[in-house]
PDB file of C-alpha atoms and ligand atoms in Angstrom:
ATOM      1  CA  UNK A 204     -12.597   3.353 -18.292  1.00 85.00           C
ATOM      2  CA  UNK A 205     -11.994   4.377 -14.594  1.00 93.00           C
ATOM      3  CA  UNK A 206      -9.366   3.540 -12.442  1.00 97.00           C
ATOM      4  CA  UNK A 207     -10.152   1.238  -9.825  1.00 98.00           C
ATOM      5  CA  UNK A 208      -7.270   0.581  -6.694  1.00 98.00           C
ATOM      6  CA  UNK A 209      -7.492  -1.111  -3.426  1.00 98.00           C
ATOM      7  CA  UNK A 210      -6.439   0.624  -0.511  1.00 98.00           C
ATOM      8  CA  UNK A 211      -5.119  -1.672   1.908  1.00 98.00           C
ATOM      9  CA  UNK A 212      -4.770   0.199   6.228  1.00 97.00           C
ATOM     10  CA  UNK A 213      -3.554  -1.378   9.157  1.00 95.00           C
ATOM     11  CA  UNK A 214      -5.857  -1.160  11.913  1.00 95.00           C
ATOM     12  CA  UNK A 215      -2.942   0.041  13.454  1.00 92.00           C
ATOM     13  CA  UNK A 216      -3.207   3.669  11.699  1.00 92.00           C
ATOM     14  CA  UNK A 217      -6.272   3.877  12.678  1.00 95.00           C
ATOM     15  CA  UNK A 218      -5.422   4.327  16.608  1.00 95.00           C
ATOM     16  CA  UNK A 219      -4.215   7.433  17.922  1.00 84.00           C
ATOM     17  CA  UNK A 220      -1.164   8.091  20.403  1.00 85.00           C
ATOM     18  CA  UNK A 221      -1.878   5.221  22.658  1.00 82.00           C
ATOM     19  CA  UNK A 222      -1.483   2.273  20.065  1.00 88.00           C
ATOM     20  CA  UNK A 223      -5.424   0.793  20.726  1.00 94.00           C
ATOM     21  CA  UNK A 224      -8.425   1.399  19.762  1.00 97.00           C
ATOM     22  CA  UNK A 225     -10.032   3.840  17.106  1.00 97.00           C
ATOM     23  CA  UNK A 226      -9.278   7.712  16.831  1.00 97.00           C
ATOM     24  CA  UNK A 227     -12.195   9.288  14.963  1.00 97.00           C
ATOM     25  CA  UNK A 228      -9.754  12.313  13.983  1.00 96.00           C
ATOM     26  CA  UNK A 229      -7.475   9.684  11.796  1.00 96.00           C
ATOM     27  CA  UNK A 230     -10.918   8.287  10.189  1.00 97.00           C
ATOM     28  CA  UNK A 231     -11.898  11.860   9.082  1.00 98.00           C
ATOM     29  CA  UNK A 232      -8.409  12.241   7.865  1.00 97.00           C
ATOM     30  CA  UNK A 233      -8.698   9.042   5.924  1.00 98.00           C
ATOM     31  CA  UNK A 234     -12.265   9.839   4.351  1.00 98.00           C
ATOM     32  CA  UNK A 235     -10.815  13.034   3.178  1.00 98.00           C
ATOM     33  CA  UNK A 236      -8.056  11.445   1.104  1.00 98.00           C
ATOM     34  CA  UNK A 237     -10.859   8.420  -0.224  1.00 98.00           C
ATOM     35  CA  UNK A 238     -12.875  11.409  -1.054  1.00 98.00           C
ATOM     36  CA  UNK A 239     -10.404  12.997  -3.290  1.00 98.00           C
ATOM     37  CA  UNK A 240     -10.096   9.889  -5.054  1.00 98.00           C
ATOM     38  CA  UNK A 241     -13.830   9.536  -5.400  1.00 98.00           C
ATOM     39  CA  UNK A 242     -14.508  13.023  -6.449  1.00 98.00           C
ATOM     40  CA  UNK A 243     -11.701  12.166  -8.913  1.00 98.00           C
ATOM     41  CA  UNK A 244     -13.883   9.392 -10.937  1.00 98.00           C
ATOM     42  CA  UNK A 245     -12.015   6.404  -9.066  1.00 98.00           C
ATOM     43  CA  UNK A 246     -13.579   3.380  -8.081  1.00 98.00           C
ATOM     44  CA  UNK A 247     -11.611   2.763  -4.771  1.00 98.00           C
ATOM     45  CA  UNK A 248     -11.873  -0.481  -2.035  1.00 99.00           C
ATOM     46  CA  UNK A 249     -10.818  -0.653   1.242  1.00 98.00           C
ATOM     47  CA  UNK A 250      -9.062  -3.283   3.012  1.00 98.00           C
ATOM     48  CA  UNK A 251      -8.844  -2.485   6.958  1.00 96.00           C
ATOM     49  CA  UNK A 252      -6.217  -4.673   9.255  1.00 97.00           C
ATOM     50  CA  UNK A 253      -7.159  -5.104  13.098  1.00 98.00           C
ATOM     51  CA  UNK A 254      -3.724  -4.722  14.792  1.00 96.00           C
ATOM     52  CA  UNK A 255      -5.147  -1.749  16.833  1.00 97.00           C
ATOM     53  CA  UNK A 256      -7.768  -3.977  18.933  1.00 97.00           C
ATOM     54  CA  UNK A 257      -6.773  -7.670  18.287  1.00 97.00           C
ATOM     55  CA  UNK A 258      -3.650  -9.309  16.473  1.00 97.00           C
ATOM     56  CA  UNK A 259      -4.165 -13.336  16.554  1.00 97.00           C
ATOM     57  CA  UNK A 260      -0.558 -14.362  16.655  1.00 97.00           C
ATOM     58  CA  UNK A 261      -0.012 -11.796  19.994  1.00 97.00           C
ATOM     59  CA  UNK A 262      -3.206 -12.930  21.256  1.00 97.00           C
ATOM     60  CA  UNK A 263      -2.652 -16.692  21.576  1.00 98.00           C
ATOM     61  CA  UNK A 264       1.001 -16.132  22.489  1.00 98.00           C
ATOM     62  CA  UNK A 265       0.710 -17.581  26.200  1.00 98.00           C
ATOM     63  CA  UNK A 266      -1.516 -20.521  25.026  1.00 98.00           C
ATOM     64  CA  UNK A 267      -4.490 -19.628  26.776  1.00 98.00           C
ATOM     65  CA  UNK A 268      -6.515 -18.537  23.325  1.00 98.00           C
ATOM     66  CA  UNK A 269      -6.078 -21.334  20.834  1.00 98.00           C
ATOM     67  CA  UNK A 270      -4.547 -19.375  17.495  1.00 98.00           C
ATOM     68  CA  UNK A 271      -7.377 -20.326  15.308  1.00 98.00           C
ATOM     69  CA  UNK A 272     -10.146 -18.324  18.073  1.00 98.00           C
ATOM     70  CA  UNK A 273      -7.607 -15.739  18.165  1.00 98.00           C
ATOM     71  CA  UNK A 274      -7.369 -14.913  14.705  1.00 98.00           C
ATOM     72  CA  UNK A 275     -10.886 -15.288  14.428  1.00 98.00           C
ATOM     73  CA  UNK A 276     -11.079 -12.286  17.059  1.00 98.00           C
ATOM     74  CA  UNK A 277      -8.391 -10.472  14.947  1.00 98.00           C
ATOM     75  CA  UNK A 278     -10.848 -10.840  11.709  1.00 98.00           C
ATOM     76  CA  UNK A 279     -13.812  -9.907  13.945  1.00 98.00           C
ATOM     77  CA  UNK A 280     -11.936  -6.516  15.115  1.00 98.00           C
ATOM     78  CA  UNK A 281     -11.632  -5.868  11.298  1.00 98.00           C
ATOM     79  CA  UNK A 282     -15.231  -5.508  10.740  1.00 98.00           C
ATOM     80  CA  UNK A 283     -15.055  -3.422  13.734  1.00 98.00           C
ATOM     81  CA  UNK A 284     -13.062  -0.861  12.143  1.00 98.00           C
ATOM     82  CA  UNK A 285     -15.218  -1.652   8.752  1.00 98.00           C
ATOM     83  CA  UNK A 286     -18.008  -0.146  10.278  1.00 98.00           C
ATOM     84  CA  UNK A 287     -15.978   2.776  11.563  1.00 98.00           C
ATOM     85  CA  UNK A 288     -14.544   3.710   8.031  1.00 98.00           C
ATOM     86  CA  UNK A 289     -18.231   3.325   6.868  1.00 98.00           C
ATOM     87  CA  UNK A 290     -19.271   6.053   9.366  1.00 98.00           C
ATOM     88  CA  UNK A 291     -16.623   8.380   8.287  1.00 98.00           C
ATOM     89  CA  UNK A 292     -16.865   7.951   4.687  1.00 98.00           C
ATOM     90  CA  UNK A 293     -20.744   8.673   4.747  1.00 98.00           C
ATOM     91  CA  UNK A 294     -19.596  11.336   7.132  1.00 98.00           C
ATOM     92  CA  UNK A 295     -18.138  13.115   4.264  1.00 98.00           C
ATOM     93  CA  UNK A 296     -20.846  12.382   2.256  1.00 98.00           C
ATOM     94  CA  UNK A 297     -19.758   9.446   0.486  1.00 98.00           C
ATOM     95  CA  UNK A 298     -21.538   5.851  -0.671  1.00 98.00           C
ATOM     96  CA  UNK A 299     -19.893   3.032   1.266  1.00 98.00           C
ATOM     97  CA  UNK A 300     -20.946  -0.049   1.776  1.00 98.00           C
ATOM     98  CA  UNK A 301     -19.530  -2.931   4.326  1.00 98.00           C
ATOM     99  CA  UNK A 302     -18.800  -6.547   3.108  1.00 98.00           C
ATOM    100  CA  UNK A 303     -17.852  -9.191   5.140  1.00 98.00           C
ATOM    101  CA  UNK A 304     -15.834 -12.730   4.826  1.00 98.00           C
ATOM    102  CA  UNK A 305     -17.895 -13.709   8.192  1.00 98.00           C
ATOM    103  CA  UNK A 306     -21.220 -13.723   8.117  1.00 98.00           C
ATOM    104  CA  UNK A 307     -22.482 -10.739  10.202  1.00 98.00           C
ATOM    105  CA  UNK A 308     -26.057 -10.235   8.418  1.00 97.00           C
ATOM    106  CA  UNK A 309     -27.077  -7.312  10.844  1.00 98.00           C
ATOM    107  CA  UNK A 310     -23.964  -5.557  10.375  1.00 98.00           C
ATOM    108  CA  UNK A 311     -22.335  -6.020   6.836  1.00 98.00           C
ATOM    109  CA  UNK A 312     -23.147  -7.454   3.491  1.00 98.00           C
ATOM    110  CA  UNK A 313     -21.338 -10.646   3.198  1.00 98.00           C
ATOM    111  CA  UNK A 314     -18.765 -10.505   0.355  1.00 98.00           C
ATOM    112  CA  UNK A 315     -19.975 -11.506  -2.885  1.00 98.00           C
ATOM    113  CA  UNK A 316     -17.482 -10.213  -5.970  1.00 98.00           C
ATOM    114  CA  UNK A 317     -20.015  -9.337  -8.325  1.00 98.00           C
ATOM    115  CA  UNK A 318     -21.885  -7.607  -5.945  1.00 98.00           C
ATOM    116  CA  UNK A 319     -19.104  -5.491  -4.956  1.00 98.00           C
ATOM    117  CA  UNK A 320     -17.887  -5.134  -8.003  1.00 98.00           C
ATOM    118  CA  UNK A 321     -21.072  -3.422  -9.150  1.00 98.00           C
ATOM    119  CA  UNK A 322     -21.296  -1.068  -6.343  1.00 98.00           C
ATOM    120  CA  UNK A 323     -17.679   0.041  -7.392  1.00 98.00           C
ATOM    121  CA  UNK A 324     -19.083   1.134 -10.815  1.00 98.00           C
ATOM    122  CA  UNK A 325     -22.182   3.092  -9.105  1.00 98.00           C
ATOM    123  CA  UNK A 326     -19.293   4.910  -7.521  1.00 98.00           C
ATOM    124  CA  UNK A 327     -19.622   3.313  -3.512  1.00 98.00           C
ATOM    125  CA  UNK A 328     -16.646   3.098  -1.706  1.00 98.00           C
ATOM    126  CA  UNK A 329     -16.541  -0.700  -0.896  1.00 99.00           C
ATOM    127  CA  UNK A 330     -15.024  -1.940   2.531  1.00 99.00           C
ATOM    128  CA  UNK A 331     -13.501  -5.409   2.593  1.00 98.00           C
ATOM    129  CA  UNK A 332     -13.746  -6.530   6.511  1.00 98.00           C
ATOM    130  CA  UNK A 333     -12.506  -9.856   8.303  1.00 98.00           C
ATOM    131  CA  UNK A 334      -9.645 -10.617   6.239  1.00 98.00           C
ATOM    132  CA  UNK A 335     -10.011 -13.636   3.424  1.00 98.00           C
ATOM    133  CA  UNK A 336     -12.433 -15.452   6.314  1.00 98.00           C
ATOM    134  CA  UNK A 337      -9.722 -18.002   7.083  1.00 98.00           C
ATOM    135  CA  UNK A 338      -7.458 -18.009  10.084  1.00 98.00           C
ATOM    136  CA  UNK A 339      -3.351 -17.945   9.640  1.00 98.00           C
ATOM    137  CA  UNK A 340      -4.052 -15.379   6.563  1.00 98.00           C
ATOM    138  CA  UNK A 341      -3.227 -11.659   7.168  1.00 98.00           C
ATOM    139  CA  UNK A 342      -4.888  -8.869   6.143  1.00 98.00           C
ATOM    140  CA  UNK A 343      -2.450  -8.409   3.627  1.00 98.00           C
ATOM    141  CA  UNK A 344      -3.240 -11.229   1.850  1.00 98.00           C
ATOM    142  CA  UNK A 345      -6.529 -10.730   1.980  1.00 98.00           C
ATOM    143  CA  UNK A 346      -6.263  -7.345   0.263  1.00 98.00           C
ATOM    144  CA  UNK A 347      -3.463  -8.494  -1.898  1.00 98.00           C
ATOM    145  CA  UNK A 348      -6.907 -11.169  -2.938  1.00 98.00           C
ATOM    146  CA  UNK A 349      -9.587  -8.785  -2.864  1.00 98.00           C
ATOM    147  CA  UNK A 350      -7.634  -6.524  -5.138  1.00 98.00           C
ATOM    148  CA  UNK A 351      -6.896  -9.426  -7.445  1.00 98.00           C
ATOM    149  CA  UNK A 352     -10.631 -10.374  -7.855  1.00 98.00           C
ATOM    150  CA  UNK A 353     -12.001  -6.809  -8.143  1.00 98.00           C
ATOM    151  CA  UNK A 354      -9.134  -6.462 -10.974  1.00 98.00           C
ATOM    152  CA  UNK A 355      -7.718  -3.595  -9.406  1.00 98.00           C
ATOM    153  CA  UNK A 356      -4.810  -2.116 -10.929  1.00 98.00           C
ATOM    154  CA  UNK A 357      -2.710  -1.413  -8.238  1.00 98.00           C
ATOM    155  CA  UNK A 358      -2.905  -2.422  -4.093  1.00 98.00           C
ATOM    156  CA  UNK A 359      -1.440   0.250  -1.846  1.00 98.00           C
ATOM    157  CA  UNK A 360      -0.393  -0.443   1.061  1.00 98.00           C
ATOM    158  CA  UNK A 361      -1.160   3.221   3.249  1.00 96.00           C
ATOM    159  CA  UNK A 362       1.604   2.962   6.012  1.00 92.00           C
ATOM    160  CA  UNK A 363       3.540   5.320   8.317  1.00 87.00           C
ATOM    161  CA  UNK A 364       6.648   5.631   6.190  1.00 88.00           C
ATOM    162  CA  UNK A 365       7.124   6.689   2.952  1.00 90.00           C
ATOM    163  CA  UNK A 366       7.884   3.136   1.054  1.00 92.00           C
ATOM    164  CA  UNK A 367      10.474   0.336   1.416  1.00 92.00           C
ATOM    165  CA  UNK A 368      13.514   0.481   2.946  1.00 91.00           C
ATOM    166  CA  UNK A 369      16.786  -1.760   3.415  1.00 86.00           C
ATOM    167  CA  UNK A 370      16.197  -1.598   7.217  1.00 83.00           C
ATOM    168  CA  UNK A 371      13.807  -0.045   9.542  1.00 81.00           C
ATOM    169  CA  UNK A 372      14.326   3.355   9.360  1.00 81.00           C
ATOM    170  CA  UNK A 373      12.727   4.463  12.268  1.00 79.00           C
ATOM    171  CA  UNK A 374      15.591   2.426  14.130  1.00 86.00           C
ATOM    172  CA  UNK A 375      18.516   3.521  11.710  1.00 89.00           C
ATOM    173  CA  UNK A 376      19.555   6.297  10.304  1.00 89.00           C
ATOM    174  CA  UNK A 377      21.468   4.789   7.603  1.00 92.00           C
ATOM    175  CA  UNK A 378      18.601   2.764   6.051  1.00 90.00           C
ATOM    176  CA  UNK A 379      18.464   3.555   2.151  1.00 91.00           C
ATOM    177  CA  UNK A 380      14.794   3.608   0.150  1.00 92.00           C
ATOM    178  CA  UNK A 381      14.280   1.279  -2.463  1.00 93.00           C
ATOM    179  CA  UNK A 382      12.091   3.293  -4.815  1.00 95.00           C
ATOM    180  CA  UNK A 383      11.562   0.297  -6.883  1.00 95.00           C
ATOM    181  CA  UNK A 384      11.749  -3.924  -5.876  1.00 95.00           C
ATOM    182  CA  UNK A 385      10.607  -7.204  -7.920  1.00 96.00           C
ATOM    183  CA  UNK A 386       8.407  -9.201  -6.352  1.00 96.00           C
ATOM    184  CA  UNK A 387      11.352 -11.985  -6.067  1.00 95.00           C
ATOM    185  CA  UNK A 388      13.537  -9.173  -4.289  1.00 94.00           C
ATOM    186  CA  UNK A 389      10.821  -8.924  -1.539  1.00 93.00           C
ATOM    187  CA  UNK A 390      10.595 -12.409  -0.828  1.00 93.00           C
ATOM    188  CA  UNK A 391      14.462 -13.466  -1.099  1.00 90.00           C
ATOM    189  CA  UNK A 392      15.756 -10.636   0.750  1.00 82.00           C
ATOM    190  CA  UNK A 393      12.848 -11.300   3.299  1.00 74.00           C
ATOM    191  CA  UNK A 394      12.212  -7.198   2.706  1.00 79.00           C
ATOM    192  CA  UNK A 395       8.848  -7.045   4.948  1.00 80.00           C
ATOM    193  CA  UNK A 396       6.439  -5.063   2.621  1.00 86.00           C
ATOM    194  CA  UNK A 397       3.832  -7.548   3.425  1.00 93.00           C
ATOM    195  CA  UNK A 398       3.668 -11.451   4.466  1.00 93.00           C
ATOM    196  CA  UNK A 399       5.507 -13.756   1.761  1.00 95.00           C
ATOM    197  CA  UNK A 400       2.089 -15.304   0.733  1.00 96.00           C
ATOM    198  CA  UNK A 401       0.358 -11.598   0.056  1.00 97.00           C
ATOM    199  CA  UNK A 402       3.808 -10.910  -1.911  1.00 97.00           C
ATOM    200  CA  UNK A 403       3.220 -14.364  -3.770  1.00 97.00           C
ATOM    201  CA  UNK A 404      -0.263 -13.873  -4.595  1.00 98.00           C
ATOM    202  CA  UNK A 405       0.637 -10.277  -6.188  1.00 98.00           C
ATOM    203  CA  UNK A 406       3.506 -11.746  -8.049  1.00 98.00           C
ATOM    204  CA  UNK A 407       1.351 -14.237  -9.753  1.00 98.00           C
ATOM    205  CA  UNK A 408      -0.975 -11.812 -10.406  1.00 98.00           C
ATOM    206  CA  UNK A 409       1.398  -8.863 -12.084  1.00 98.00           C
ATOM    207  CA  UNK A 410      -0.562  -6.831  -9.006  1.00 98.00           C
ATOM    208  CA  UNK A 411       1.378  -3.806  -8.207  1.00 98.00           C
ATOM    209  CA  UNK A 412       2.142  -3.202  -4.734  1.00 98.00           C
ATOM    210  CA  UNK A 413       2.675   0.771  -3.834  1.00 98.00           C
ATOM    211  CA  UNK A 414       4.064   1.434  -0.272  1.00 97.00           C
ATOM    212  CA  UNK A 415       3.408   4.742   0.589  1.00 96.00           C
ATOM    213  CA  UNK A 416       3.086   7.432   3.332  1.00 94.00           C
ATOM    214  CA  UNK A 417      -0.613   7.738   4.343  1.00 94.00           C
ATOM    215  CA  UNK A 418       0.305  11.052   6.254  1.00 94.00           C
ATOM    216  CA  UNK A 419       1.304  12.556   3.061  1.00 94.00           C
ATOM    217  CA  UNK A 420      -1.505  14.512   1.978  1.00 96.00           C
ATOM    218  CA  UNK A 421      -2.807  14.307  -1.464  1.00 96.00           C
ATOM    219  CA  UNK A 422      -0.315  11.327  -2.029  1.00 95.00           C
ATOM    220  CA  UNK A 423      -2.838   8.780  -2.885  1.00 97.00           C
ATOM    221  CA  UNK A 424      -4.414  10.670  -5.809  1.00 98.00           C
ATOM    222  CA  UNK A 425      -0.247  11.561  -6.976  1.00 97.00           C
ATOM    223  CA  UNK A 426       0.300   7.791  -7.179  1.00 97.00           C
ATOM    224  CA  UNK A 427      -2.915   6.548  -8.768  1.00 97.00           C
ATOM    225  CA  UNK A 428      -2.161   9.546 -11.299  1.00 97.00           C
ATOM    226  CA  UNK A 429       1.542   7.804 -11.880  1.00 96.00           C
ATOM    227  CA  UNK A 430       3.439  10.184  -9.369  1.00 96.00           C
ATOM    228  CA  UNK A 431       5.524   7.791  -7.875  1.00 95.00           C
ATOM    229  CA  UNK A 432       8.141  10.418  -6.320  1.00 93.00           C
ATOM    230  CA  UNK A 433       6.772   9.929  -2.309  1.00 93.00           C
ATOM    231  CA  UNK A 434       6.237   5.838  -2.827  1.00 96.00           C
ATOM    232  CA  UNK A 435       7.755   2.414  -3.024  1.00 96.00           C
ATOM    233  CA  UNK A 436       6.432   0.185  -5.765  1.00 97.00           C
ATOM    234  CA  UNK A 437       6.946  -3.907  -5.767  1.00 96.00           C
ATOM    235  CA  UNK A 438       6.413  -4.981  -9.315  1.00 96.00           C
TER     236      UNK A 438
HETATM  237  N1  UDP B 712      -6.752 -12.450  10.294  1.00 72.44           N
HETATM  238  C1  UDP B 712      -6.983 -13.757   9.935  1.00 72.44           C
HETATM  239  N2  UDP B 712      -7.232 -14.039   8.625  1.00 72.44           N
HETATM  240  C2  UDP B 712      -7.253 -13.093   7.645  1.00 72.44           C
HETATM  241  C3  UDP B 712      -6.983 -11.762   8.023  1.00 72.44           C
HETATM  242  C4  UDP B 712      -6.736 -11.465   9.340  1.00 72.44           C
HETATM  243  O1  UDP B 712      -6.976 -14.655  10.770  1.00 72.44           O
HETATM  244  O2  UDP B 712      -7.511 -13.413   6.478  1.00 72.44           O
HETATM  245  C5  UDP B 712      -6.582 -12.125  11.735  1.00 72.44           C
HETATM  246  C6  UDP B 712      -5.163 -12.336  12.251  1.00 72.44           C
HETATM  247  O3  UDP B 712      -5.241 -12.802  13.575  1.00 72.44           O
HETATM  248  C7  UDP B 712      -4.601 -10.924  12.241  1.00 72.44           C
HETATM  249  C8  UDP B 712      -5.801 -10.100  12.613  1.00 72.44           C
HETATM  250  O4  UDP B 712      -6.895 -10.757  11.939  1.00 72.44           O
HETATM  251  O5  UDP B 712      -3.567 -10.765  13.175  1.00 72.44           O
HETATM  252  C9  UDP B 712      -5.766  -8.648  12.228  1.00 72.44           C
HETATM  253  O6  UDP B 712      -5.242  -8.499  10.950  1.00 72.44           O
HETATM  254  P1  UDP B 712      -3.757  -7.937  10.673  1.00 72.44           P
HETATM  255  O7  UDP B 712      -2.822  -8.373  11.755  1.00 72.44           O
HETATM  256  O8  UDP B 712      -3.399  -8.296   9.274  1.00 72.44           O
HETATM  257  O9  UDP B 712      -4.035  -6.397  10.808  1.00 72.44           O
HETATM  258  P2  UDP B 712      -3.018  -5.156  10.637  1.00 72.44           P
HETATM  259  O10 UDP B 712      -1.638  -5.617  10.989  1.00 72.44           O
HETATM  260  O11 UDP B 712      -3.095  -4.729   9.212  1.00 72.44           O
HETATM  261  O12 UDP B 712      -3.594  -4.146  11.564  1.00 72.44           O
END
């Protein structure tokens, strides 16, 4: 049987030196890497965050936007960048196809499980846009819940550093890697792999969380093939 992972990016690796916004050269980067794991008979979905055009909690923080509109907005930038990774997958020649948790009929497939599910076995790339559909969620959750219902076997979570660490390490130094965590650890030590309820929803699941360095090329395809040397798993 293949292999089938979720592959969870924050909108904010999608934008380029400035912080906002979608750079086209990190997409191609990104399609190549999906691509490997394609060629390489895995069925692979794609969660996509929207930090790099609209976060809800920063965008209701002087009251103006209620929360619930602005997290709307966040999920809507999601499908934003959805239909960005869709470009770049087909760009490289792959199948992809866009589902949505709002409703966007001219845009997206709306997200129906068994649908998706089947286009994983034909071998399509599937895209998982606007979160779980629900305000106060995260996209974390939400692919900590689409990799649950697809069965995946593992979620990882494609970041800017190489896995988990005591502290931030791009503020100190000193912070030490923690190759491997319970799901417990991450919650009581309030470790910030992802939001407590994504964490919660894995642990009741026995869903494997990898943290890993998405600049790392080739890492994705070590990790699925159980090289966990460049990664931080949460089990
Ligand atoms: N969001 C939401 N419900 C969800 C997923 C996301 O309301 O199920 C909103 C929320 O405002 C969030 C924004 O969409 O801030 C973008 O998602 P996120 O911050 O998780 O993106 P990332 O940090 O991964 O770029």
């Amino acid at each position: 049987m293949r292999k089938r992972v979720l592959v969870k990016f924050s909108g904010e690796a999608l934008a380029g030196a400035d912080g906002y916004g979608i750079d086209t050269q990190i997409l191609d980067y990104i399609g190549n890497e999906i691509k490997e794991l394609v060629d390489n008979n895995i069925e692979v979905g794609i969660v996509i965050g929207g930090g790099n055009i609209v976060r809800g909690v920063t965008a209701a923080a002087d009251g103006i936007i209620k929360r619930t509109s602005a997290d709307y907005m966040g999920m809507i930038a999601t499908v934003i960048n959805g239909v960005a990774m869709q470009e770049a997958l087909e760009h490289k020649g792959l199948s992809a196809r866009l589902q949505t948790a709002i409703k966007m009929e001219q845009i997206a497939e709306p997200y129906i499980v068994r649908r998706a599910t089947r286009h994983l076995q034909k071998g399509r790339v599937v895209i998982f846009s606007a979160g779980t559909g629900n305000p106060y969620f995260t996209t974390d959750t939400a692919a900590t819940l689409r990799a649950t219902e697809i069965d995946a076997c593992m979620l990882i979570k494609a970041t800017k550093v190489d896995g988990v660490y005591n502290k931030d390490p791009m503020k100190y130094s000193d912070a030490v890697k923690l190759k491997e965590l319970t799901y417990d650890q991450a919650l009581e030590d309030h470790i910030k792999v992802m939001d407590d309820t994504a964490i919660a929803l894995a642990k009741d699941n026995k869903l494997p969380i990898v943290v890993t360095n998405m600049n790392e090329k080739g890492n994705l395809l070590k990790i699925i093939n159980g090289d966990y040397s460049k990664c931080s798993i949460v089990k």
